[in-house]
Short mmCIF file of C-alpha atoms in Angstrom, two decimals:
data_model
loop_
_atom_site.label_atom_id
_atom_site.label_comp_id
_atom_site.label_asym_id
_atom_site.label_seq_id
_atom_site.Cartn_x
_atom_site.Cartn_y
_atom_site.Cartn_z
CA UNK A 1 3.01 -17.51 8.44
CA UNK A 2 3.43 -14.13 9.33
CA UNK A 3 0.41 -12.09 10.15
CA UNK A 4 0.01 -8.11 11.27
CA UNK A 5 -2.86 -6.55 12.86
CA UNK A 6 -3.87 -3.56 14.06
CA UNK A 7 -5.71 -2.17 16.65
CA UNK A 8 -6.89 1.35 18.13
CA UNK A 9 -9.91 3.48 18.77
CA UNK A 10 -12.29 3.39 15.64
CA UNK A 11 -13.41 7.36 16.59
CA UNK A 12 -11.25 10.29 16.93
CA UNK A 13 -12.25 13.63 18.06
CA UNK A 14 -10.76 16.48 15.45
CA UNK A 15 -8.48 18.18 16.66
CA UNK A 16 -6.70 15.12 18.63
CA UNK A 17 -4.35 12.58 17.92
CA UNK A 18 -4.98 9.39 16.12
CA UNK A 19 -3.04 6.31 17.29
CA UNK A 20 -2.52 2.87 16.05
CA UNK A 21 -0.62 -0.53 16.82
CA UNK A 22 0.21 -3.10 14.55
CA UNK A 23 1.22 -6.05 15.94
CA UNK A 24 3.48 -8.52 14.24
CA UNK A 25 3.07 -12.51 15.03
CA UNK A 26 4.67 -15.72 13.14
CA UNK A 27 8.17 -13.88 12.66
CA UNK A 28 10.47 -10.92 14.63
CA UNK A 29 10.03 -7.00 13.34
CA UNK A 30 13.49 -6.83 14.33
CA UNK A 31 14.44 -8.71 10.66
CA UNK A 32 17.04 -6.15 8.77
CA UNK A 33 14.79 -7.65 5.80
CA UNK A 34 11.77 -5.34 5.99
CA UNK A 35 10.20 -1.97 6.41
CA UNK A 36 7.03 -1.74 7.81
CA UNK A 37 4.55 0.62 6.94
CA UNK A 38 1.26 2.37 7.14
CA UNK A 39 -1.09 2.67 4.42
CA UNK A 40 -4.34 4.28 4.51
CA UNK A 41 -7.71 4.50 2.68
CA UNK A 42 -10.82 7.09 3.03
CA UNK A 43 -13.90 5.75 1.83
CA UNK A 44 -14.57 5.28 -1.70
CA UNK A 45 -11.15 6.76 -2.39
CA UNK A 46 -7.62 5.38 -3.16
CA UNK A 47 -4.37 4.39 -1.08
CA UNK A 48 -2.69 6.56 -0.03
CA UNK A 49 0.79 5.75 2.12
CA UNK A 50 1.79 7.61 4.83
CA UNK A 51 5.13 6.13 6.44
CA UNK A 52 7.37 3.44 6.46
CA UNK A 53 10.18 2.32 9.90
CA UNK A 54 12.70 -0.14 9.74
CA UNK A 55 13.62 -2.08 13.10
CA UNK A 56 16.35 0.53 14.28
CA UNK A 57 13.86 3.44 14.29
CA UNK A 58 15.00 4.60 10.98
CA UNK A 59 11.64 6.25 9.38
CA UNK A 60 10.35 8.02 6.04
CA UNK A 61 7.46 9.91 6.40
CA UNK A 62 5.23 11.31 3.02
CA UNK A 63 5.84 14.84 2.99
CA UNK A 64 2.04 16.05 2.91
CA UNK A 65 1.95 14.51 6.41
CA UNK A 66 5.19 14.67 7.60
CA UNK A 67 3.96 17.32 10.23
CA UNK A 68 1.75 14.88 12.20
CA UNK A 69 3.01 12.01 11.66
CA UNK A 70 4.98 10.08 14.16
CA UNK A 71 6.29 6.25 13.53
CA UNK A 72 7.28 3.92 16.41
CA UNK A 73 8.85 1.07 17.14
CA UNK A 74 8.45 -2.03 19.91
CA UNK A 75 11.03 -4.53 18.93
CA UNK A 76 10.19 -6.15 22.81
CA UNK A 77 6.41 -6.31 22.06
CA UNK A 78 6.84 -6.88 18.16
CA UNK A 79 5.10 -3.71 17.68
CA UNK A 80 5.03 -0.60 15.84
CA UNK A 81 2.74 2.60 15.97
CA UNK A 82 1.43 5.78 14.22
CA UNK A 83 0.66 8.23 15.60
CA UNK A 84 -1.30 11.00 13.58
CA UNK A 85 -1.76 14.72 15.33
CA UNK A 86 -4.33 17.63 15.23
CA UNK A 87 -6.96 14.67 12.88
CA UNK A 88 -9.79 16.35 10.68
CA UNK A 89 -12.28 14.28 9.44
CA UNK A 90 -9.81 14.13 5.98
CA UNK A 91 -8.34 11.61 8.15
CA UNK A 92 -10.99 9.33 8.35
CA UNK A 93 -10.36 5.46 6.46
CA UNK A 94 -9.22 2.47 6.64
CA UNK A 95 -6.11 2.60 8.09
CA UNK A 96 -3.70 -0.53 7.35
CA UNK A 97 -0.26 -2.20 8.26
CA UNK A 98 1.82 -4.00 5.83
CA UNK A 99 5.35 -5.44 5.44
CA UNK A 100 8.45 -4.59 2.57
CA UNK A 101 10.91 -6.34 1.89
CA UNK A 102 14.07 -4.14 2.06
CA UNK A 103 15.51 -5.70 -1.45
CA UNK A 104 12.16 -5.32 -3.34
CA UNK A 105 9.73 -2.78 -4.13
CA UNK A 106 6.36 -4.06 -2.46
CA UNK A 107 4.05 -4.50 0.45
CA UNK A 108 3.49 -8.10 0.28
CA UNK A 109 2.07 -8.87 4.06
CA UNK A 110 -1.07 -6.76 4.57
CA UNK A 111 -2.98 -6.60 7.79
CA UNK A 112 -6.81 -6.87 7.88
CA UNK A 113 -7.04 -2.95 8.20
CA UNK A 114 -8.87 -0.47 10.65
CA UNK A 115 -11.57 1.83 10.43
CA UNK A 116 -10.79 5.18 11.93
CA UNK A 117 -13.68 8.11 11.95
CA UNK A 118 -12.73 11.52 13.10
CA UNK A 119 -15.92 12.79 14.49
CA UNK A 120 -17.19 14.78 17.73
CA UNK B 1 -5.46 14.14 -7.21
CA UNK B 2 -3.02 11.20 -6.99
CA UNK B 3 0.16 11.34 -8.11
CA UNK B 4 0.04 8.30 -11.08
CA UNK B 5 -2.37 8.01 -13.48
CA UNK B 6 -4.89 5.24 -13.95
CA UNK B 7 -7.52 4.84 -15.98
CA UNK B 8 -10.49 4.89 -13.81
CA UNK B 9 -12.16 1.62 -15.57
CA UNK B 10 -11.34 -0.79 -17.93
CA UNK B 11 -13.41 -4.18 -18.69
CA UNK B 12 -12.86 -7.54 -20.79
CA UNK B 13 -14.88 -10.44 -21.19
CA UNK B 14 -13.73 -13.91 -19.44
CA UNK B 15 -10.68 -15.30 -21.41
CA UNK B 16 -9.78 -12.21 -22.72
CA UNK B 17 -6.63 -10.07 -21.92
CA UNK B 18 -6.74 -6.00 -20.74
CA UNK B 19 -4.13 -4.05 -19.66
CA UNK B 20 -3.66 -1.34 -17.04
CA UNK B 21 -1.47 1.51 -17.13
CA UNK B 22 -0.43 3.49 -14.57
CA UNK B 23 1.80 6.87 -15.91
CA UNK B 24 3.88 8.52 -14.22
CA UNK B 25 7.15 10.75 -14.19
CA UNK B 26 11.06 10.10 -14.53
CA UNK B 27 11.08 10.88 -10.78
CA UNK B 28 8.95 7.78 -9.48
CA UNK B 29 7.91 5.29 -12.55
CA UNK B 30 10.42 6.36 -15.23
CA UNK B 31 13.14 7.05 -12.32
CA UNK B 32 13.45 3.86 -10.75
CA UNK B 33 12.64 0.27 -11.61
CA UNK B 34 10.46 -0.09 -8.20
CA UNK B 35 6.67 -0.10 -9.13
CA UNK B 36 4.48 -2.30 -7.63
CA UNK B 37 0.50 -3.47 -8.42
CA UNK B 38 -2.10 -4.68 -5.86
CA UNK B 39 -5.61 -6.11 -6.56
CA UNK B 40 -8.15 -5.29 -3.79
CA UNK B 41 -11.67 -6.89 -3.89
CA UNK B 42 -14.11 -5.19 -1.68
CA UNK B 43 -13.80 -4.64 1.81
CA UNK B 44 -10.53 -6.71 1.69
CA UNK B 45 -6.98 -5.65 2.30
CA UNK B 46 -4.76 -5.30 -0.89
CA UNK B 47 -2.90 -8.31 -2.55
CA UNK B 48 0.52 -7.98 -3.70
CA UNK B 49 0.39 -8.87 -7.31
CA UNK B 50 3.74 -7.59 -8.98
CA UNK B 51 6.92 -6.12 -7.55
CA UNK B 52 9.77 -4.73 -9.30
CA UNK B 53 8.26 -3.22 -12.34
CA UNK B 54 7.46 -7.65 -13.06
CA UNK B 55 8.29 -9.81 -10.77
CA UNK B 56 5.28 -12.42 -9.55
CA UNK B 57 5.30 -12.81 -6.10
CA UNK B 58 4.56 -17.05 -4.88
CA UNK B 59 0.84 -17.78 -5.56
CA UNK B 60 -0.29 -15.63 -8.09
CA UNK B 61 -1.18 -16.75 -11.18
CA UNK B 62 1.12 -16.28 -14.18
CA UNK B 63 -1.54 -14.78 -15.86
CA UNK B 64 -0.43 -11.44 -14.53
CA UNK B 65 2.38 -9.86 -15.41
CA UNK B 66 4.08 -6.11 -15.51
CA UNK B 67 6.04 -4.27 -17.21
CA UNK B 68 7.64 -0.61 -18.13
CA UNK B 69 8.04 1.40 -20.97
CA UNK B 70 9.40 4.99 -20.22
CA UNK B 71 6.98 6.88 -17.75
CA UNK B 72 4.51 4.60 -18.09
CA UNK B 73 3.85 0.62 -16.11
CA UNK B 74 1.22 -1.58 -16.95
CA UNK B 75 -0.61 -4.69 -15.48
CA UNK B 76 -1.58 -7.48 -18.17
CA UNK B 77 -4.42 -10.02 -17.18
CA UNK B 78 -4.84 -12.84 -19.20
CA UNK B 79 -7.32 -15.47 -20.01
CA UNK B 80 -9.54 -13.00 -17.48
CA UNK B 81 -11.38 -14.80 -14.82
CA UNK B 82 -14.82 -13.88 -12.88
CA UNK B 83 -12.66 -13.54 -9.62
CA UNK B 84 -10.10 -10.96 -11.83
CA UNK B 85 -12.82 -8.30 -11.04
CA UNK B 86 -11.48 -6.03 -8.37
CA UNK B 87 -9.61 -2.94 -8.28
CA UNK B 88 -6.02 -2.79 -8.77
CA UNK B 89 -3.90 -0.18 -7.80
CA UNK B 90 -0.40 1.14 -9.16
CA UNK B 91 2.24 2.48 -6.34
CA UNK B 92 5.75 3.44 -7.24
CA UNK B 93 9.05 4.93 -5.43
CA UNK B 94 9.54 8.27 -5.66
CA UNK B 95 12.94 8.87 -4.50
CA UNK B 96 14.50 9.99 -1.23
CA UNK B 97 12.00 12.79 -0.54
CA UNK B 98 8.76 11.61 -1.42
CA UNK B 99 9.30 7.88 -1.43
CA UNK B 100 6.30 6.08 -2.19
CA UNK B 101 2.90 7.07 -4.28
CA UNK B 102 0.30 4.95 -5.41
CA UNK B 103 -2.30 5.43 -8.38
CA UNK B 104 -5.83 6.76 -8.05
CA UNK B 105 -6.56 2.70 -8.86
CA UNK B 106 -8.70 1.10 -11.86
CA UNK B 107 -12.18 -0.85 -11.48
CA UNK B 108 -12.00 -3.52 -13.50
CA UNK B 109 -14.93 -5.20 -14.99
CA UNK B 110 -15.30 -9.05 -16.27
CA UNK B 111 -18.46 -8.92 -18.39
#
């Protein structure tokens, strides 16, 4: 059974950058049958998804944060990142990790998600 | 403002049926038979609960189902349960700039 989780610092300082792991276990990121993404979630508020990377590095980004964001991959730790510049405290939720099939339209592995508060 | 439109509530009493819409454009939802819906109880991750405009992903129960008409998907529940109650949210692709958006999501209520 596959499972993702991810892990970071829970508090950013504005101004800096935000990053995040998820780690993949129970099956390979390096499948050509997924994307894996990065959804995220402010308090009270909707989703809102901010990125998606396939294995080979190959990444779409959602243009209202296409200038800070950065996706990664770690095929050799079964890993991949986000990395979110110059945070405000718009940028504090939960932030999850989920899987997509490649042939289908949905995230259907979700991780547990993270809470991420931009605060001095 | 998100960029598909759900109601912000809807309710039903148990064994009853509601339906969710979620309205879009003909460049995500009407564009592209790729919309999704999740159910998300609180303080829990989101569930997968259709893909592809319909399709019922192992485990959940037939009692939901999707479809499309246009610009605009919906979510059916039927024969509502006490454990329906949760939010469910719509996402859709967008094409090959914006790629994925999701709806503003819809409380539902079992009375």
């Amino acid at each position: 059974q596959l499972q993702l989780q991810e892990s970071g610092p829970g508090l950013v300082k504005p101004s800096e950058t935000l990053s995040l792991t998820c780690t993949v276990s129970g099956g390979s990121i390096s499948s050509s049958s997924y994307y894996w993404g990065w959804i995220r979630q402010p308090p009270g508020k909707g989703l809102e998804w901010i990125g998606s990377i396939y294995y080979s590095g190959s990444s779409h980004y959602n243009p209202s944060l296409k200038s800070r964001v950065t996706l990664s991959v770690d095929t050799s730790k079964n890993q991949f990142s986000l990395r979110l510049s110059s945070v405000t405290a718009a940028d504090t939720a939960v932030y999850y990790c989920a899987r997509r099939f490649t042939s289908s339209f949905g995230f259907d592995i979700w991780g547990q998600g993270t809470v991420v508060t931009v605060s001095s | 403002q998100s960029a598909l439109t759900q109601p912000r509530s809807v309710s039903g009493s148990p064994g009853q049926s509601v339906t969710i819409s979620c309205t879009g454009t003909s460049s995500d939802v009407g564009g592209y038979n790729y919309v999704s819906w999740y159910q998300q109880h609180p303080g829990k991750a989101p569930k997968l609960m259709i893909s592809d405009v319909s399709q019922r992903p192992s485990g959940v129960p037939d009692r939901f189902s999707g479809s499309k008409s246009g610009n605009t998907a919906s979510l059916t529940i039927s024969g509502l349960q006490a454990e329906d109650e949760a939010d469910y949210y719509c996402c859709s692709f967008a094409g090959s700039y914006t790629f994925v958006v999701f709806g503003g999501g819809t409380k539902l209520t079992v009375l």
